[in-house]
């Protein structure tokens, strides 16, 4: 079993690599080769019998992936992306990485007749937008209000059409907001959602820029990586007429997240969160849908977090 | 007012040209120039004061449209397309014409800073598919089950995103199945829907390849061209968060169409229709939805046919 991963040096890529190596098998076949692709060189962990190759390349360059495809990977994780604010700031870069590179991957599979290769792409809640219903479901239209979301939505259509034509065996998972991300706050509008938990759990202050009534749709990094693994194992026939759908996040208000923080780490941690409204962040985050009926993902066996306590506990355990 | 039309030698293109020349104005400005673009040379009608130029070119060739964009058209109708069966048969050609050429048009507008240029693209009911609800509305997801529909859906997202970014003033009209097309059958899977009326009205035999219970969502060529004209006049601010939507067709079964044929032209005409099931055509057409709540189009002032009799009468009058 040869697995190739684009964006392997990224947050999810690195975690996925770790988990695949720990499992040692995928689709009931031992993993023999992992090809890690990223524009920055992905760390190459100890891997016993598994041949791990890290390739630093820009996947938007023509022919960049030829040598990978010669090896006929049986599973491809396509995680390389230019994320939302960067794709909004540089429209051409976003189109090239988020859309054209996906198309090039699909074409490479077609050219090499890798029709049984499972291609798993990560899409986003940011692909939704516009006048949304209270609860979204698998038939809610994608009316993205940012270029990142538009590029993801276009890629979804392409993955679906290549799969429908039998040129590849594709699958697109739309990810909820990931909480709790380790590390430092970043420029993402959703950064606070990790900050208000991570920093107090580390005994540090954090700022909450949104009203605590705000609901969000979240999933822990651990469950997202589990879903990526499961995405390789779901039979193609089960995927139905459209191969992109939302993963089962949990809907939770900021107040409920903070309550869970108090339960897990006490009053002191809870009081480290200062409330300083930032209307700009609020207006962005409030436009993201927070309630989903993820029937398709659930039917296909994708599993979310059970409750928010579990998300906090997993973070604390991992950090220890 | 300079108007450019791609696909101007096509069925809708030619009718649109005729109607624009008859009106002489658009958006309350006299039309001064019409540029007709098609891979086959579009007929150049008598046009009085209006400068009509017909350019035979393949719009997928790089730089093909440079000379048109130098003239800074204020309205662009993008009608050039490879229709459903042809796009299914030749995947690359479909992608190139239905998607890449749309992207090239948008890029050309961006490069020339034609941010006020109204770009009107024709999309299709074929962009819908999958496990659809009984009645579709403006928030129903596009899960196309054919490459033509996928390419149209991708183009919609791109037109919307370029418009959202203020790079062009775009608009996409999803057309119902057009009935009755004059002339001969074409490569569209829906070609039969015109054939089974047109041929008998002309005293000729026709073949119905689908079960008569099949419901369709249809609009007459006259109303479609009216909608294209109206599409140039709707203010951009009124278009809301997503600039693609379905036009107000009417829902009718094949049996009801044939009944209307019998009412209009008698038993003899009715009996000229032979029923020869074609599973390939049926599988494509049956995946197209037939019931829509077209609230957005109606709110924006788009008007459909009143009933099917009107559609037949219009065809007969026109032919005379
Ligand atoms: N909630 C959400 O919507 C959500 C959340 C997280 C991730 N995602 C998606 O999941 C995927 C992984 O996310 P992540 O959090 O690990 O992001 P990340 O930014 O940490 O990783 C992305 C990686 O892609 C690489 N990359 C970018 N352009 C490249 C190019 N041209 N060639 C090669 N590599 C390139 C980057 O170097 C980076 O390592 C992305 O597709 C992202 O869009 C969505
Ligand atoms: N019900 C529907 O979904 C529906 C119905 C009709 C039309 N449409 C859409 O409306 C538009 C017009 O349809 P029509 O019925 O007039 O189609 P048509 O086939 O009569 O016209 C399309 C024209 O595009 C031209 N063309 C194709 N490739 C070209 C290229 N590479 N360069 C230049 N010209 C090229 C063709 O020569 C043709 O004249 C199309 O975009 C079509 O997809 C949708």
mmCIF file of N, CA and C in Angstrom, chain B residues 37 40 44 114 130 150 183 187 227 270 307 317:
data_model
loop_
_atom_site.group_PDB
_atom_site.id
_atom_site.type_symbol
_atom_site.label_atom_id
_atom_site.label_comp_id
_atom_site.label_asym_id
_atom_site.label_seq_id
_atom_site.Cartn_x
_atom_site.Cartn_y
_atom_site.Cartn_z
ATOM 1 N N UNK B 37 -19.393 36.378 -31.899
ATOM 2 C CA UNK B 37 -18.240 35.490 -31.825
ATOM 3 C C UNK B 37 -18.719 34.048 -31.852
ATOM 4 N N UNK B 40 -18.028 29.012 -35.822
ATOM 5 C CA UNK B 40 -18.513 29.147 -37.201
ATOM 6 C C UNK B 40 -18.994 30.583 -37.373
ATOM 7 N N UNK B 44 -24.590 37.768 -40.353
ATOM 8 C CA UNK B 44 -24.509 39.182 -40.006
ATOM 9 C C UNK B 44 -25.729 39.893 -40.551
ATOM 10 N N UNK B 114 -12.750 45.676 -16.625
ATOM 11 C CA UNK B 114 -14.141 45.859 -17.055
ATOM 12 C C UNK B 114 -15.073 45.476 -15.906
ATOM 13 N N UNK B 130 -28.474 13.955 -8.617
ATOM 14 C CA UNK B 130 -28.317 13.235 -7.357
ATOM 15 C C UNK B 130 -29.652 13.019 -6.669
ATOM 16 N N UNK B 150 -21.447 19.585 -14.568
ATOM 17 C CA UNK B 150 -20.342 19.872 -13.648
ATOM 18 C C UNK B 150 -19.567 21.096 -14.122
ATOM 19 N N UNK B 183 -35.664 23.631 -36.450
ATOM 20 C CA UNK B 183 -34.509 23.007 -37.109
ATOM 21 C C UNK B 183 -34.459 21.512 -36.916
ATOM 22 N N UNK B 187 -27.129 17.343 -30.618
ATOM 23 C CA UNK B 187 -26.450 16.379 -29.730
ATOM 24 C C UNK B 187 -26.905 16.475 -28.276
ATOM 25 N N UNK B 227 -35.449 36.554 -21.251
ATOM 26 C CA UNK B 227 -34.725 36.490 -19.970
ATOM 27 C C UNK B 227 -33.270 36.921 -20.138
ATOM 28 N N UNK B 270 -50.367 13.573 -33.529
ATOM 29 C CA UNK B 270 -50.097 12.807 -32.299
ATOM 30 C C UNK B 270 -49.559 11.414 -32.623
ATOM 31 N N UNK B 307 -48.383 28.794 -20.237
ATOM 32 C CA UNK B 307 -48.820 27.401 -20.332
ATOM 33 C C UNK B 307 -48.217 26.775 -21.589
ATOM 34 N N UNK B 317 -46.805 30.055 -35.011
ATOM 35 C CA UNK B 317 -46.861 31.421 -35.543
ATOM 36 C C UNK B 317 -45.525 31.801 -36.186
#
